[in-house]
mmCIF file with all atom_site columns, C-alpha atoms in Angstrom:
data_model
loop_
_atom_site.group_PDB
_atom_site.id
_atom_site.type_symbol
_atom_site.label_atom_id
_atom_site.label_alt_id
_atom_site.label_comp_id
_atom_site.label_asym_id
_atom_site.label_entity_id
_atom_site.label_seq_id
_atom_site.pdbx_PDB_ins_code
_atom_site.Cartn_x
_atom_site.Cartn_y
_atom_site.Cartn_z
_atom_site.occupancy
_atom_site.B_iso_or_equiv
_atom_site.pdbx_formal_charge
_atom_site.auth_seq_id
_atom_site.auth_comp_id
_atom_site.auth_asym_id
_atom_site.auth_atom_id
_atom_site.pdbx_PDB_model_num
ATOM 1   C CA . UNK A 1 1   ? 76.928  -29.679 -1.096  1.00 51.00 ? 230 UNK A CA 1
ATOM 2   C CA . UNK A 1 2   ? 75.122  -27.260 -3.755  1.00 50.00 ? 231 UNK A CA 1
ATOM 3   C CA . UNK A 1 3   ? 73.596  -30.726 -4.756  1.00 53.00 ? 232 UNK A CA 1
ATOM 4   C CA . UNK A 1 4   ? 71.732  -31.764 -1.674  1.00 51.00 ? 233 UNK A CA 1
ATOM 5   C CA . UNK A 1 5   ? 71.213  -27.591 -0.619  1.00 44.00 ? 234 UNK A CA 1
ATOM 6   C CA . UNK A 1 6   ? 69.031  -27.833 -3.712  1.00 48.00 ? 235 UNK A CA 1
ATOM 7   C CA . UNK A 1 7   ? 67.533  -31.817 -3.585  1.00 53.00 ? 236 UNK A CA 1
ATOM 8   C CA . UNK A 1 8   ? 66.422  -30.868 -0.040  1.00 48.00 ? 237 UNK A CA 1
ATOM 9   C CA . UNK A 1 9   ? 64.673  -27.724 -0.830  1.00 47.00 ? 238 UNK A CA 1
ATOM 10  C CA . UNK A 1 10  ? 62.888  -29.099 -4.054  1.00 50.00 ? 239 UNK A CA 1
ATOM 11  C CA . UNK A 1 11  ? 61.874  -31.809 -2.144  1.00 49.00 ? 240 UNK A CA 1
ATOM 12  C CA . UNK A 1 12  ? 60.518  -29.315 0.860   1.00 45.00 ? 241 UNK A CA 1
ATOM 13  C CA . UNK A 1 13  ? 58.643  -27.562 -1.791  1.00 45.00 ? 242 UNK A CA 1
ATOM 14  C CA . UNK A 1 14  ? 56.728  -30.501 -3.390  1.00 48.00 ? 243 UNK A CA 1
ATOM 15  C CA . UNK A 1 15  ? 55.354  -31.204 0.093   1.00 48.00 ? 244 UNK A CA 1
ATOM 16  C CA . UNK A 1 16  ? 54.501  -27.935 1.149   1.00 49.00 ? 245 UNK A CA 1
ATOM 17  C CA . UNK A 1 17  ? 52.258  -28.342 -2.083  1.00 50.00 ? 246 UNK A CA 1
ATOM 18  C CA . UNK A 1 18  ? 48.845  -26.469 -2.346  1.00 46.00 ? 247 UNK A CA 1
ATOM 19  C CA . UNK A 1 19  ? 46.289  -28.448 -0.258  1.00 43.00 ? 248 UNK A CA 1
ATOM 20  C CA . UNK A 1 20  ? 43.010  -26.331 -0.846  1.00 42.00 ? 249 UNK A CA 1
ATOM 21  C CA . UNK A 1 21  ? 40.353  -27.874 -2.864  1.00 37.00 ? 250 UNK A CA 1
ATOM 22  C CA . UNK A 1 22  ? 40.522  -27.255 -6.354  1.00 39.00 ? 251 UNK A CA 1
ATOM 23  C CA . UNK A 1 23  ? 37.855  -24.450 -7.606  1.00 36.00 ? 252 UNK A CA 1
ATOM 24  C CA . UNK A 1 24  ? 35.880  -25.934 -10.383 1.00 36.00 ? 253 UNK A CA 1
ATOM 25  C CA . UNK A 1 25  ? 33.704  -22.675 -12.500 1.00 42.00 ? 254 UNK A CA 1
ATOM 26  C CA . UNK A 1 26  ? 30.952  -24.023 -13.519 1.00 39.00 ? 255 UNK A CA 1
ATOM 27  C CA . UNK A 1 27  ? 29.142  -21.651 -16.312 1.00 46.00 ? 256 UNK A CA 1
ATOM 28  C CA . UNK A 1 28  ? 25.333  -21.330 -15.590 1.00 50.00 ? 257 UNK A CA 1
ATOM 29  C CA . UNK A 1 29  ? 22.907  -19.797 -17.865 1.00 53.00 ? 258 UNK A CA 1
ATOM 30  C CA . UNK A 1 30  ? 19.737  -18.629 -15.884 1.00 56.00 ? 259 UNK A CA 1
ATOM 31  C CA . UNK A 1 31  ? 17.018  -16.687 -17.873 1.00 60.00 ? 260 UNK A CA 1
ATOM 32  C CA . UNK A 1 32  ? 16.183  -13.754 -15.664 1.00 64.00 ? 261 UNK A CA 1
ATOM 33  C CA . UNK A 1 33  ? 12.634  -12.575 -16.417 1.00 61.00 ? 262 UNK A CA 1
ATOM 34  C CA . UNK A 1 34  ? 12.564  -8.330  -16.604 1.00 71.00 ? 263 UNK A CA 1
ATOM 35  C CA . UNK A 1 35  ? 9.314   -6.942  -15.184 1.00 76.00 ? 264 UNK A CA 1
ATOM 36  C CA . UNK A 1 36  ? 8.463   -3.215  -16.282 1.00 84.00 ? 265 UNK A CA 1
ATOM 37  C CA . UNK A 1 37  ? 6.446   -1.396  -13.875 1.00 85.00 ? 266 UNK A CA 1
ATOM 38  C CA . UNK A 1 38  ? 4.248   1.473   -14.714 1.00 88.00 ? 267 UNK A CA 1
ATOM 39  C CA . UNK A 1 39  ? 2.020   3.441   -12.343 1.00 87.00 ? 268 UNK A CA 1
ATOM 40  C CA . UNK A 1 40  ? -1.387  5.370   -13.745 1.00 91.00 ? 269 UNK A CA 1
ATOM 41  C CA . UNK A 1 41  ? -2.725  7.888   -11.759 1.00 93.00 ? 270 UNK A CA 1
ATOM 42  C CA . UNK A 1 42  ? -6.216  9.003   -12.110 1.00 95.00 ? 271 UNK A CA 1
ATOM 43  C CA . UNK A 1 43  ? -7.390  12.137  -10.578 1.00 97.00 ? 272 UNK A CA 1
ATOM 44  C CA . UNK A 1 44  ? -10.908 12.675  -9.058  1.00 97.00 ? 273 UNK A CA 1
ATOM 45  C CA . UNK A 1 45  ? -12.394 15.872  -8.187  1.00 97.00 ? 274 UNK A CA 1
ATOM 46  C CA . UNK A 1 46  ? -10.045 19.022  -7.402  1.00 96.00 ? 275 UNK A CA 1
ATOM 47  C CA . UNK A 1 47  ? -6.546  18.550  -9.105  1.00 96.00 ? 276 UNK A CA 1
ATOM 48  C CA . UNK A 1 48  ? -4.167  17.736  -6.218  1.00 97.00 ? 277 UNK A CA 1
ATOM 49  C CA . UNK A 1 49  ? -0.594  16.513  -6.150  1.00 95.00 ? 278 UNK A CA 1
ATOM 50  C CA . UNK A 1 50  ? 0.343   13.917  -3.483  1.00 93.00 ? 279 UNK A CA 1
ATOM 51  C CA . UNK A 1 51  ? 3.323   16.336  -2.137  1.00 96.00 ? 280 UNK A CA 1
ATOM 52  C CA . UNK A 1 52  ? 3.338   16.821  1.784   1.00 96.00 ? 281 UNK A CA 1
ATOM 53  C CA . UNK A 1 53  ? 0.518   13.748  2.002   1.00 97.00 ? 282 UNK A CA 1
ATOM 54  C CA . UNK A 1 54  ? 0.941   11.807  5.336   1.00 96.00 ? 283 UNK A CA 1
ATOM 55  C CA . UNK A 1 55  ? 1.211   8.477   5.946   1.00 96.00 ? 284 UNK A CA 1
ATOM 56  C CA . UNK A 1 56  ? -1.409  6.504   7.472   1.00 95.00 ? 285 UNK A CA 1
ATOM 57  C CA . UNK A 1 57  ? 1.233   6.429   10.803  1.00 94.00 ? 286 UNK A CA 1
ATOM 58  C CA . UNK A 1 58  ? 1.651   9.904   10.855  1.00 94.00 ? 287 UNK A CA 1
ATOM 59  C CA . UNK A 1 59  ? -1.658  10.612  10.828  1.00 94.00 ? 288 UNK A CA 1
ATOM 60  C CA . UNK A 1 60  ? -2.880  8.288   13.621  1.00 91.00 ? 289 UNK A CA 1
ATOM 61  C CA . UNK A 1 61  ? 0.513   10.327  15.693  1.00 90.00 ? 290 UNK A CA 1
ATOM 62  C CA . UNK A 1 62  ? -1.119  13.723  14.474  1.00 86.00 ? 291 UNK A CA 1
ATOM 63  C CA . UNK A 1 63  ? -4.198  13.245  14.724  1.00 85.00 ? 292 UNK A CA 1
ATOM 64  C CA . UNK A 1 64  ? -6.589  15.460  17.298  1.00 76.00 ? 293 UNK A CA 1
ATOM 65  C CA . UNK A 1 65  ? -9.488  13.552  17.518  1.00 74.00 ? 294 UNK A CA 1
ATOM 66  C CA . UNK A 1 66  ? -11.127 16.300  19.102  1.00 75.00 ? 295 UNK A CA 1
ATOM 67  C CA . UNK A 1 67  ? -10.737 18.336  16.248  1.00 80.00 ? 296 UNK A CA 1
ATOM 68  C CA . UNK A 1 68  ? -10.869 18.344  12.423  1.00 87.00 ? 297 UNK A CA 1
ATOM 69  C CA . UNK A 1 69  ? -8.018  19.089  9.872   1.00 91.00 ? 298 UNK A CA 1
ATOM 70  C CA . UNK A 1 70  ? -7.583  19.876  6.595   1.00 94.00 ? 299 UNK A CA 1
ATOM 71  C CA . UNK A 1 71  ? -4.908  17.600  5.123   1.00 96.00 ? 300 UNK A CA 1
ATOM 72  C CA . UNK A 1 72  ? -3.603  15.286  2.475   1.00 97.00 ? 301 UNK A CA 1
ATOM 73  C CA . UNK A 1 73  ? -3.102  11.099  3.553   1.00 97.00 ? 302 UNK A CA 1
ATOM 74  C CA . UNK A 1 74  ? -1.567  8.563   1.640   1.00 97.00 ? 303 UNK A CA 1
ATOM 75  C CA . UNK A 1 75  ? -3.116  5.000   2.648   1.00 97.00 ? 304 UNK A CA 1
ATOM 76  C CA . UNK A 1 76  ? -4.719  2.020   0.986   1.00 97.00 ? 305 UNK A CA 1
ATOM 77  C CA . UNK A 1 77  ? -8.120  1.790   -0.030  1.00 97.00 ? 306 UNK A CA 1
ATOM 78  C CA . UNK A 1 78  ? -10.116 -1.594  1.198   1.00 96.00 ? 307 UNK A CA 1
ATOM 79  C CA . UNK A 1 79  ? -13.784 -1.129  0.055   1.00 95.00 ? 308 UNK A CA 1
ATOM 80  C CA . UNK A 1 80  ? -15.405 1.164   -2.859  1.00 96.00 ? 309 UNK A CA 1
ATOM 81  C CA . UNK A 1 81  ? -18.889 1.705   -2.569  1.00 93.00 ? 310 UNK A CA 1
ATOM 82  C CA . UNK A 1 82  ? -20.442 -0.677  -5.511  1.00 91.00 ? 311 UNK A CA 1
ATOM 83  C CA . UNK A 1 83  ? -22.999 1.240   -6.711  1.00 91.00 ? 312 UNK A CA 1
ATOM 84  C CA . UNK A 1 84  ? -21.845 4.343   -7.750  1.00 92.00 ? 313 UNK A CA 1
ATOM 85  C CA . UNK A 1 85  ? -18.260 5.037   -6.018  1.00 94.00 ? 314 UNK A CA 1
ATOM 86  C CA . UNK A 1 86  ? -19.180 7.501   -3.822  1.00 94.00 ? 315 UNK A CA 1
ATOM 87  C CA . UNK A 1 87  ? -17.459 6.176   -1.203  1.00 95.00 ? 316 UNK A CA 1
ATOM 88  C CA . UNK A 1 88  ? -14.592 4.480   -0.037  1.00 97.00 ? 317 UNK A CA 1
ATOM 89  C CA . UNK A 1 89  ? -12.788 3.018   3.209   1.00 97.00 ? 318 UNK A CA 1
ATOM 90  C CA . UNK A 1 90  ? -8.900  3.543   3.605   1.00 98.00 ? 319 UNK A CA 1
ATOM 91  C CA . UNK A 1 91  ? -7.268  1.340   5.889   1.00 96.00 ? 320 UNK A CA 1
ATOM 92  C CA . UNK A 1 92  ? -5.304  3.593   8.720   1.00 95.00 ? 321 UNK A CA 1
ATOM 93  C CA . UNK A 1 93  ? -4.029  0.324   10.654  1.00 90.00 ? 322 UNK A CA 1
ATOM 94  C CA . UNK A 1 94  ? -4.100  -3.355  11.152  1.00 81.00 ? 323 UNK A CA 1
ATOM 95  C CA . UNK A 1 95  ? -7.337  -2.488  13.357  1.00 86.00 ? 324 UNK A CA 1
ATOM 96  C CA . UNK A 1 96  ? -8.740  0.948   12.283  1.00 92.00 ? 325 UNK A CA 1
ATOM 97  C CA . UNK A 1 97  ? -10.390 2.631   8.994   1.00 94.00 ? 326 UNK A CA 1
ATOM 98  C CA . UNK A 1 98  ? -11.166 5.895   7.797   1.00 96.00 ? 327 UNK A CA 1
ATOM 99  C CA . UNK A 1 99  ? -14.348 6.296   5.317   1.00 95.00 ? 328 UNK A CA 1
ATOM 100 C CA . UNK A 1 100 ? -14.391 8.937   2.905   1.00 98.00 ? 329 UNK A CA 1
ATOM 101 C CA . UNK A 1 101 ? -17.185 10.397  1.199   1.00 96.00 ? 330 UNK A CA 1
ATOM 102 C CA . UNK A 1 102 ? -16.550 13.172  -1.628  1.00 97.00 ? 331 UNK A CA 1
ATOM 103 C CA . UNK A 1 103 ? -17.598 16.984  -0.540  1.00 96.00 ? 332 UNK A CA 1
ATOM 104 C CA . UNK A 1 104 ? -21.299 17.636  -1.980  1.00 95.00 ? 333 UNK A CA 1
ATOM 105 C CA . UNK A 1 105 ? -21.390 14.386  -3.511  1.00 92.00 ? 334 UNK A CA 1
ATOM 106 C CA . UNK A 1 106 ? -19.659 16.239  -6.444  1.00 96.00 ? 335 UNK A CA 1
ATOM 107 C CA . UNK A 1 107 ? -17.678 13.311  -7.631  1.00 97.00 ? 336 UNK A CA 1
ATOM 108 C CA . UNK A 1 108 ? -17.366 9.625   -7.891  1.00 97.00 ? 337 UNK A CA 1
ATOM 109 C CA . UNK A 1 109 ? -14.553 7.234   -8.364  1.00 97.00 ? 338 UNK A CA 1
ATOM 110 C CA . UNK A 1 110 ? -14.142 3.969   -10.023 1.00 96.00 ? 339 UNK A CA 1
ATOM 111 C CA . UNK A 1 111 ? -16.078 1.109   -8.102  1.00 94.00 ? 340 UNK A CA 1
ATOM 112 C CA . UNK A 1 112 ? -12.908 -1.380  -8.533  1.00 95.00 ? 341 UNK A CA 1
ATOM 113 C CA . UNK A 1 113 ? -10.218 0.940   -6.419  1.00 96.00 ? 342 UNK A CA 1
ATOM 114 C CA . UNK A 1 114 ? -10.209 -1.468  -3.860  1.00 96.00 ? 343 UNK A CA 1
ATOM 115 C CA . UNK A 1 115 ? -6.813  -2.622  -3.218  1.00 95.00 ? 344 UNK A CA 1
ATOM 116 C CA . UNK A 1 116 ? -5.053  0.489   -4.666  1.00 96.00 ? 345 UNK A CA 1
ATOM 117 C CA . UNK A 1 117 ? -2.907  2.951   -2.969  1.00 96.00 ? 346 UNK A CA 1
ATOM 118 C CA . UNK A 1 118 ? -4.553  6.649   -3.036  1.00 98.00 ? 347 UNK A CA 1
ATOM 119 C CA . UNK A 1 119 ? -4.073  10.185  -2.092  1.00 98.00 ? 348 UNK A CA 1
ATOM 120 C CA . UNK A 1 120 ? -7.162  11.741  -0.924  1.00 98.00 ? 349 UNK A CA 1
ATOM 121 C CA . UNK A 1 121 ? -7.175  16.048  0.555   1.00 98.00 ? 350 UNK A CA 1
ATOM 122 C CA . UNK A 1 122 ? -10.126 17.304  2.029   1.00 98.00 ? 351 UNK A CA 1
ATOM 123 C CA . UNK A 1 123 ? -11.194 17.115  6.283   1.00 97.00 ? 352 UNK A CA 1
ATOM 124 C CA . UNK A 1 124 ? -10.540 14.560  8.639   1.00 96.00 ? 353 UNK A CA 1
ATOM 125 C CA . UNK A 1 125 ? -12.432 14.366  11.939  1.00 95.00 ? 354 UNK A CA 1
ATOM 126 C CA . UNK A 1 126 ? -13.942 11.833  14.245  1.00 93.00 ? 355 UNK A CA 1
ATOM 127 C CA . UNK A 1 127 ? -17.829 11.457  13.564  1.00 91.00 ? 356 UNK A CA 1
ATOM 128 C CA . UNK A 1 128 ? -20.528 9.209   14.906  1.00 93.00 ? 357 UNK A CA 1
ATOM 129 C CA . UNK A 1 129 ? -22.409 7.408   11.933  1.00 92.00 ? 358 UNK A CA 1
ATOM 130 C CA . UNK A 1 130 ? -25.565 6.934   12.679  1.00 95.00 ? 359 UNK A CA 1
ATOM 131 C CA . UNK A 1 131 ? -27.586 3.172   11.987  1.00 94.00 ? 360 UNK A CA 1
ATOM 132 C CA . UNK A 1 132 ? -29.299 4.459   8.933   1.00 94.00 ? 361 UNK A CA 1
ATOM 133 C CA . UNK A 1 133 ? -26.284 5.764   7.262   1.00 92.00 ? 362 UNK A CA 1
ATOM 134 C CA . UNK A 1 134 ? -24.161 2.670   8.295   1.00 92.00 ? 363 UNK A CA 1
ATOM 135 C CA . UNK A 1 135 ? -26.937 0.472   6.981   1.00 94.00 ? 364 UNK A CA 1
ATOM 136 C CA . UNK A 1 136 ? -26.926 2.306   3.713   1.00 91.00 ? 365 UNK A CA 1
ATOM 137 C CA . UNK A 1 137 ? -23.259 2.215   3.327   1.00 89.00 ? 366 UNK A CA 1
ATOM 138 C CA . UNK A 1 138 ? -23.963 -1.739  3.926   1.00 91.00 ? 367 UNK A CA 1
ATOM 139 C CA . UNK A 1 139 ? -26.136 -2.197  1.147   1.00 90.00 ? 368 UNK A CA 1
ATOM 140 C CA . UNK A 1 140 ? -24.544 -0.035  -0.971  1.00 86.00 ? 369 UNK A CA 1
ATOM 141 C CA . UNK A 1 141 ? -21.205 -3.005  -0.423  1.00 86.00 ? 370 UNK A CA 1
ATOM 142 C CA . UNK A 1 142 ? -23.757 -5.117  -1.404  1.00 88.00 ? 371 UNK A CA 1
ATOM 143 C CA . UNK A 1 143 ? -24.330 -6.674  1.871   1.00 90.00 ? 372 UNK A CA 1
ATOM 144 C CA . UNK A 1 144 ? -27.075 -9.302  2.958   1.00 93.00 ? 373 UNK A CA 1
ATOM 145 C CA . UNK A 1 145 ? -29.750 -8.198  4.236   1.00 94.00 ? 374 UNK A CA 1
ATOM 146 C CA . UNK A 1 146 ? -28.709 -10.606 7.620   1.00 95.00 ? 375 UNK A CA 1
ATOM 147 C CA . UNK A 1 147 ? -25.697 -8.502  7.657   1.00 94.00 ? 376 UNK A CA 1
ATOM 148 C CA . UNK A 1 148 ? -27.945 -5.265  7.371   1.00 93.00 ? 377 UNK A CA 1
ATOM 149 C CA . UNK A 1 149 ? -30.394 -5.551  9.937   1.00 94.00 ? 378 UNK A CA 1
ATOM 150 C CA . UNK A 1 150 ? -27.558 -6.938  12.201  1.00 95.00 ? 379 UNK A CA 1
ATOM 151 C CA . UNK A 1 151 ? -26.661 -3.095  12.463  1.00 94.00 ? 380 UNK A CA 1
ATOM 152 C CA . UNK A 1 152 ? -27.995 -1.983  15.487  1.00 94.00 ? 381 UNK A CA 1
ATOM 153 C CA . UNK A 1 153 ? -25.671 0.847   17.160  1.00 95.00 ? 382 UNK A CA 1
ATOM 154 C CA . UNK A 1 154 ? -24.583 4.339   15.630  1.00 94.00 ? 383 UNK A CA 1
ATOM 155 C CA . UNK A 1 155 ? -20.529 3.861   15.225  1.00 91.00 ? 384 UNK A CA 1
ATOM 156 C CA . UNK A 1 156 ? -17.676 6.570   15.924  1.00 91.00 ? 385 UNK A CA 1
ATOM 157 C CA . UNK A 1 157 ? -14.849 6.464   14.298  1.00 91.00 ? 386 UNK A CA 1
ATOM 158 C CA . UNK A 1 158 ? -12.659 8.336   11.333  1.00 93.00 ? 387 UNK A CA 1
ATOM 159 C CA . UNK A 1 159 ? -14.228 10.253  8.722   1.00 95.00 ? 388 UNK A CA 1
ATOM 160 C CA . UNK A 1 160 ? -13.122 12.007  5.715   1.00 97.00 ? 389 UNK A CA 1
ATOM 161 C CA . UNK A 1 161 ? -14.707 14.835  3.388   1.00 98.00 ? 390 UNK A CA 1
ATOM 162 C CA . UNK A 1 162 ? -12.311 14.588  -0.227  1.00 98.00 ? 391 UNK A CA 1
ATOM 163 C CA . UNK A 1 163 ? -12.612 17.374  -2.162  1.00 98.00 ? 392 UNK A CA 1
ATOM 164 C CA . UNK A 1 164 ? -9.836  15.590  -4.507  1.00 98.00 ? 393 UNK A CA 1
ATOM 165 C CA . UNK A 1 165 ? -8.399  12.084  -4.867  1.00 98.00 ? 394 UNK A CA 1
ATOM 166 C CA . UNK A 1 166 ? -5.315  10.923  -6.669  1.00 97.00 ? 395 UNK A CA 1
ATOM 167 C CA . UNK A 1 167 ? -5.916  6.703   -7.300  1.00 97.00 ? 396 UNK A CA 1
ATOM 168 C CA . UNK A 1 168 ? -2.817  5.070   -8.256  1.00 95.00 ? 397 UNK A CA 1
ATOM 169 C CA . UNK A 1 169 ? -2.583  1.881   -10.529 1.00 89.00 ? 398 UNK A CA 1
ATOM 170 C CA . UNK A 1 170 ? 0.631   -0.356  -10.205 1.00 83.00 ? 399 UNK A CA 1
ATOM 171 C CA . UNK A 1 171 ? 0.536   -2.365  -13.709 1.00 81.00 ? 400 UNK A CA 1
ATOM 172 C CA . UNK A 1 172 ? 3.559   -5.025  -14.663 1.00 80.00 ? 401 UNK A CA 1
ATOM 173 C CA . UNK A 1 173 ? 4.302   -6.176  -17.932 1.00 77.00 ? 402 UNK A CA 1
ATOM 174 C CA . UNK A 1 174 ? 6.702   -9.548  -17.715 1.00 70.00 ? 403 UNK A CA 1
ATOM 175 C CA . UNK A 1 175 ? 8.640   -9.826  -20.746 1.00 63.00 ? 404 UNK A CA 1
#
């Protein structure tokens, strides 16, 4: 009896036998490249910090248009004037910009900061621009002169008086 107790249950167990897929490792050897990032900041004008600057979004929710305020904004800058730097546009939104000029034209900053992220203090309001100035600011971007005399109507829109500016430089080294 002890015979077939035990034939039976051998026999149960080679049937019950494992039925998953076997699991094959497979070594791989993948070269990951390392990127070190470094960030220079160059500082223009007053010495600020960007601590407490807003960001483009809370500025357009702050923002009394009817009004001016002294403040600090963190946003990208799209266009550097090309002759001398002594101004730049930030973008605010998809749709609206913000140009700064430098209080008493007492400083510059570099003509390639297009594309960087900066931190600029000084006084935002809303301002009209009149053609002249808007057709300077044109041929100071180098504009045509098509592009120039197409300017025909004063604009209103953000403006900004820096008396500081914080650019920052994202460099990567791939080793």
């Amino acid at each position: 009896m002890k015979k077939i107790l035990f034939i039976a249950c051998t026999t149960l167990l080679f049937a019950c036998g494992n039925t998953e897929d076997p699991v094959v490792e497979v070594a791989e050897t993948t070269e990951e490249a390392t990127e070190e990032v470094t960030i220079t900041e160059t500082m223009h004008g007053e010495e600020i910090t960007d601590d407490g600057a807003l960001t483009t979004v809370e500025f357009l929710d702050k923002f009394d248009s009817n009004g001016s305020s002294e403040l600090k904004l963190t946003a990208y800058a799209t266009e550097v004037c090309a002759k001398k730097g002594c101004w730049m546009v930030l973008e605010l939104d998809n749709e609206q910009t913000m140009r700064v000029t430098f209080k008493d034209y007492g400083f510059f900053v570099p003509k390639d900061a297009a594309g960087k992220l900066v931190t600029v203090k000084g006084i935002a309001k809303m301002d009209t621009t009149d053609v002249a100035t808007l057709q300077h600011y044109a041929e100071d971007a180098n504009a045509s002169q098509e592009e120039i005399d197409a300017i025909t109507e004063p604009e209103y829109n953000y403006a900004f008086e820096a008396t500081g500016v914080i650019i920052k430089e994202v460099n990567t080294l791939e080793e």
